GROMACS .gro file of N, CA and C in nm:
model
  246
    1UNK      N    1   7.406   9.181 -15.490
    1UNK     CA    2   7.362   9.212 -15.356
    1UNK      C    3   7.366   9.362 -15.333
    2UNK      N    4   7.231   9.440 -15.268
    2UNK     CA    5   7.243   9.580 -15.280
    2UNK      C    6   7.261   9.581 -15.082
    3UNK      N    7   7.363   9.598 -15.000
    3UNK     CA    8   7.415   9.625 -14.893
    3UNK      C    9   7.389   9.795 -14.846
    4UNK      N   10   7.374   9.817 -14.758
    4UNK     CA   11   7.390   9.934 -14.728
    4UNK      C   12   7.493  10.007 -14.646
    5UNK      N   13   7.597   9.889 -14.658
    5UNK     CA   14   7.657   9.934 -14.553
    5UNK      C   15   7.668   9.885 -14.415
    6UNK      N   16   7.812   9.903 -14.302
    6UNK     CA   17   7.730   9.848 -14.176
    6UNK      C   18   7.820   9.741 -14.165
    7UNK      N   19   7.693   9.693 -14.045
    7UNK     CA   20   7.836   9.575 -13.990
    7UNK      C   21   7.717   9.489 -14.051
    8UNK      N   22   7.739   9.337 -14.098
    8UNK     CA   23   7.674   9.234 -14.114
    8UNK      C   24   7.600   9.155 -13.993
    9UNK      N   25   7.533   9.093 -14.065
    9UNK     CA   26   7.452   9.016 -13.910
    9UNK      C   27   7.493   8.960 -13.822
   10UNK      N   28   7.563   8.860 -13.843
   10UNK     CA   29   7.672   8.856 -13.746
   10UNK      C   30   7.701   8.922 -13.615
   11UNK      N   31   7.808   8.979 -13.694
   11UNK     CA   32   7.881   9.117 -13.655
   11UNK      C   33   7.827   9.187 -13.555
   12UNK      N   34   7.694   9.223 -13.562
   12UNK     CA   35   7.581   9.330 -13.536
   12UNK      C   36   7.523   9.214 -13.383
   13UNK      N   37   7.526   9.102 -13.429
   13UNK     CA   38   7.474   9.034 -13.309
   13UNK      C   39   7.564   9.055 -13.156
   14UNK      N   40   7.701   9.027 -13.247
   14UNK     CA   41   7.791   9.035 -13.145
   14UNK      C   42   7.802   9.128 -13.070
   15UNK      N   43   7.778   9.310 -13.105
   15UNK     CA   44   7.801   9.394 -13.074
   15UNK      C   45   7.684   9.374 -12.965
   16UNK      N   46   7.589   9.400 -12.999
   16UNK     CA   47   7.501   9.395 -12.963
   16UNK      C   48   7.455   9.285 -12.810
   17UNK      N   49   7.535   9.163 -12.826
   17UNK     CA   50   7.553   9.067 -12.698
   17UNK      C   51   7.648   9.124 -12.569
   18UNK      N   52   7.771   9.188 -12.680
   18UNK     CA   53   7.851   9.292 -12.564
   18UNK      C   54   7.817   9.388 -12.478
   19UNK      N   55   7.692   9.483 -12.552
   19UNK     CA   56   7.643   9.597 -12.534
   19UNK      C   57   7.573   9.546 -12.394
   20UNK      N   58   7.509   9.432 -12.422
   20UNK     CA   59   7.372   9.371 -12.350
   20UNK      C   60   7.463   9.337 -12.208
   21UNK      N   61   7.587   9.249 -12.246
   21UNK     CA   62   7.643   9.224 -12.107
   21UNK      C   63   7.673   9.320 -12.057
   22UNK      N   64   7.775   9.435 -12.081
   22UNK     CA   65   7.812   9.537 -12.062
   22UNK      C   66   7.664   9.607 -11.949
   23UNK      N   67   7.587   9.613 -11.997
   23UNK     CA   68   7.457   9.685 -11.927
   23UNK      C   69   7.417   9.558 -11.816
   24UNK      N   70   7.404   9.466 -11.837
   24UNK     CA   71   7.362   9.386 -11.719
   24UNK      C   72   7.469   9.394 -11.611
   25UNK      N   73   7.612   9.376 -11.675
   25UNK     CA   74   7.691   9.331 -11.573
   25UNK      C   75   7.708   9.529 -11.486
   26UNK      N   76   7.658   9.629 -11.494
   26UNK     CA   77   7.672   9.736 -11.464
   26UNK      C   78   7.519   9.737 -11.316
   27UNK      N   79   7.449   9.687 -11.370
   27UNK     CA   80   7.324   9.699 -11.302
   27UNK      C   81   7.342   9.571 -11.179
   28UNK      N   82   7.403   9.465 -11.187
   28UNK     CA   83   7.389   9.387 -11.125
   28UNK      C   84   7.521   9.451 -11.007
   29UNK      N   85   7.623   9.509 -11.061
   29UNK     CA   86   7.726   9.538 -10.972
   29UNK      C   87   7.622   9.698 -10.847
   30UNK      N   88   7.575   9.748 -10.952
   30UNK     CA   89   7.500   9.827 -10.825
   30UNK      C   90   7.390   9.790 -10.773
   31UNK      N   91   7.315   9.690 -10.811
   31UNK     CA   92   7.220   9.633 -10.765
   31UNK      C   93   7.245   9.553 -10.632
   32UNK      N   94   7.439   9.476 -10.630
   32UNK     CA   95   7.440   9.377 -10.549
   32UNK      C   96   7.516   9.502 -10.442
   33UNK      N   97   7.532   9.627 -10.474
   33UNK     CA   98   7.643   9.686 -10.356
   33UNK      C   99   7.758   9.712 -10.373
   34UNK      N  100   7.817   9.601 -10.509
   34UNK     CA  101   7.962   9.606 -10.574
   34UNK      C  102   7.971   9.780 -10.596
   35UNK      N  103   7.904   9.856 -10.627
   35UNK     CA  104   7.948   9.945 -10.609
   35UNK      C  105   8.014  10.047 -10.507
   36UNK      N  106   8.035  10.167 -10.555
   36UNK     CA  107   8.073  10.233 -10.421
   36UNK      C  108   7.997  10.349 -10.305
   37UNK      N  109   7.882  10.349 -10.410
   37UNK     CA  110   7.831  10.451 -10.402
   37UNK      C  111   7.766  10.416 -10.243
   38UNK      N  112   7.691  10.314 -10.201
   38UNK     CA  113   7.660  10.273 -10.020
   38UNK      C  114   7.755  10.331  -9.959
   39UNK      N  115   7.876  10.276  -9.976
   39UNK     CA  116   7.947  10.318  -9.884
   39UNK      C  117   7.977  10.488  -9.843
   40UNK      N  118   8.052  10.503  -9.974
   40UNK     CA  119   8.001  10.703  -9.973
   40UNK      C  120   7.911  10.753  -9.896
   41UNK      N  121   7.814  10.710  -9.895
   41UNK     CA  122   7.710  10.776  -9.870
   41UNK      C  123   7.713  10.755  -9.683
   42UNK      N  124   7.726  10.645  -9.648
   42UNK     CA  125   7.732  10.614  -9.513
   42UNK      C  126   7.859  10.696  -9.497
   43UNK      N  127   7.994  10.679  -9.555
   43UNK     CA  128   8.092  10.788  -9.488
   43UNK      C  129   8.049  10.946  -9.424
   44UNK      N  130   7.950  11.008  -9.574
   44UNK     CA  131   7.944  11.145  -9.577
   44UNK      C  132   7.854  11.133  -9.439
   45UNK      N  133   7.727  11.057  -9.418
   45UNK     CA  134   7.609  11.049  -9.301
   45UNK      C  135   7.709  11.079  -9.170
   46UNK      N  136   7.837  10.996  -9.158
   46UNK     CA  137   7.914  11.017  -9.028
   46UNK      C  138   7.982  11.112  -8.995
   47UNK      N  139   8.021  11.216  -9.145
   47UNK     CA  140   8.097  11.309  -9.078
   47UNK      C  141   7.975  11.437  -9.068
   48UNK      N  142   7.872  11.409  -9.117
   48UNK     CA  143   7.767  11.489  -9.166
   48UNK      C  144   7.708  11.527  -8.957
   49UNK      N  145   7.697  11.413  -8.942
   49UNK     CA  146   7.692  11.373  -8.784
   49UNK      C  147   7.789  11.457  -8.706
   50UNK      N  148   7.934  11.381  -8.722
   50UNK     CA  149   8.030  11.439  -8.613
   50UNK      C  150   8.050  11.603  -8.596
   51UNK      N  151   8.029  11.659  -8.738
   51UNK     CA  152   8.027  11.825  -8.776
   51UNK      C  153   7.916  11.838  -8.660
   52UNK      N  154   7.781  11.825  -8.668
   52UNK     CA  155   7.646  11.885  -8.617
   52UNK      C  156   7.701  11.853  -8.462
   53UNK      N  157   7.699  11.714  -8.414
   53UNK     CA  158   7.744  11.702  -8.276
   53UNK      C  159   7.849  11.812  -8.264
   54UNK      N  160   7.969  11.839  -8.321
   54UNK     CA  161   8.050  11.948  -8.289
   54UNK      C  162   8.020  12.063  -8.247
   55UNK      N  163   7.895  12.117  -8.331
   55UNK     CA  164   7.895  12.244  -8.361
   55UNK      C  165   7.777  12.240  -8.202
   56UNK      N  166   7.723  12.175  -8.180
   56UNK     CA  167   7.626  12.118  -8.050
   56UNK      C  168   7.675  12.178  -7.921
   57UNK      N  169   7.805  12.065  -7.941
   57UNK     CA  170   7.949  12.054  -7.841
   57UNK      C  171   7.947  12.230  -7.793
   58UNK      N  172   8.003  12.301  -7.923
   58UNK     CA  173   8.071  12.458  -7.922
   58UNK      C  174   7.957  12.533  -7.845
   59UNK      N  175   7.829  12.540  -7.949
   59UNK     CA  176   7.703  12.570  -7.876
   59UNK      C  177   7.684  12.601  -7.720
   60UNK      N  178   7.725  12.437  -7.693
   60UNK     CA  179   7.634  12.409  -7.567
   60UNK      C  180   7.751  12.485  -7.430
   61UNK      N  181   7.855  12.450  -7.475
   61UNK     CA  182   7.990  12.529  -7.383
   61UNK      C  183   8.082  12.608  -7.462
   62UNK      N  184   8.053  12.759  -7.494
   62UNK     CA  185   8.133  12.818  -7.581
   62UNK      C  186   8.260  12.882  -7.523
   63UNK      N  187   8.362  12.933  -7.615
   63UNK     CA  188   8.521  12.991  -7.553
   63UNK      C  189   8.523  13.070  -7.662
   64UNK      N  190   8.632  13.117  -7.648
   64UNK     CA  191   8.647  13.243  -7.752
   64UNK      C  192   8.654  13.246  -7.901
   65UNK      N  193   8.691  13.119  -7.916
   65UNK     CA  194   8.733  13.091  -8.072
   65UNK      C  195   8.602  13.009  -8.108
   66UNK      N  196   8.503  12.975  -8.051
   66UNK     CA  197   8.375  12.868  -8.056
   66UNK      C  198   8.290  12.944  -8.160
   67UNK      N  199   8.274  13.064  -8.203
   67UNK     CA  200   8.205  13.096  -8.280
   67UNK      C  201   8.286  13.093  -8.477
   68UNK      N  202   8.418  13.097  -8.455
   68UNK     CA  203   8.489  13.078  -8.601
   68UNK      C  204   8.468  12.907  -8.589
   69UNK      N  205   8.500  12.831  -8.488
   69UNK     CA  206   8.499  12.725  -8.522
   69UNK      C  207   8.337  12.633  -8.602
   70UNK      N  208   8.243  12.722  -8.489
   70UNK     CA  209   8.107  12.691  -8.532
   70UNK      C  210   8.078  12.734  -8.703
   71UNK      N  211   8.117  12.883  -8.720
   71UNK     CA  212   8.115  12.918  -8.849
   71UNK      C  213   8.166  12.830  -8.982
   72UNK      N  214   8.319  12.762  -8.931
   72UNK     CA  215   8.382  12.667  -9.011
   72UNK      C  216   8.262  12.535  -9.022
   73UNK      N  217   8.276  12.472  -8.940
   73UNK     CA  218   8.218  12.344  -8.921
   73UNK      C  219   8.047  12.442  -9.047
   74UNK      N  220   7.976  12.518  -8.991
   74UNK     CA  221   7.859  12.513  -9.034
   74UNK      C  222   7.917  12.558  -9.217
   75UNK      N  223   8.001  12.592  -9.232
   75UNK     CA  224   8.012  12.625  -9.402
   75UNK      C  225   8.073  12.488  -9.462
   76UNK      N  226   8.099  12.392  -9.369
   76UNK     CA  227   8.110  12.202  -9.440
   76UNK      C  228   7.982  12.156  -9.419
   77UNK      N  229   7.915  12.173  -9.336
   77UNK     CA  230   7.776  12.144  -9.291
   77UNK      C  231   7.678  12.148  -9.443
   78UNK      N  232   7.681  12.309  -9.412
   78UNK     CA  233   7.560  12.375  -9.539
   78UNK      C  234   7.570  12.320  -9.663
   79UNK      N  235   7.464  12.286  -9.759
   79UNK     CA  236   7.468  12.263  -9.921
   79UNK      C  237   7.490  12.320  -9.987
   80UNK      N  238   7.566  12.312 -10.053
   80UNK     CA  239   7.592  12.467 -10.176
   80UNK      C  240   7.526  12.418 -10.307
   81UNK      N  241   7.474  12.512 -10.350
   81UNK     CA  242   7.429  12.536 -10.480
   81UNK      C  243   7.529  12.574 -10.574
   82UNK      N  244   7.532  12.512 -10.701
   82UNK     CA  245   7.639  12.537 -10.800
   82UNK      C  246   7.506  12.616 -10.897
   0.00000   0.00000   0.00000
């Protein structure tokens, strides 16, 4: 028998059935929501919100410290580029 090496057929099936679940059972968990990533995303939307209403708030009736606070809030606000 000239082999090359490797896992046998078998072997190779098995891996290969793991691999397959492994990938379904990944797609179906973010497919159904099991993940986490929805939720994240709705967290960041609310504080993404409460910042802008804040900075609205400072805006609309300012005091002395309303412009560091606006400054703060708008540098969590802004996107940074890496």
């Amino acid at each position: 028998m000239n082999r090359r090496g490797g896992r046998g057929g078998r072997a190779r099936k098995v891996v290969l059935g793991v691999a397959a679940a492994a990938l379904a059972g990944g797609a179906v968990a973010v497919g159904t929501g099991l993940g986490n990533a929805g939720e994240n995303c709705a967290g960041l939307d609310t504080a993404l919100r409460n910042n802008l209403t804040f900075i609205a708030g400072q805006q609309a009736d300012p005091d002395a410290l309303s412009a560091d606070r606006i400054a703060n809030r708008q540098a969590v606000v802004d996107p940074v580029s890496y």
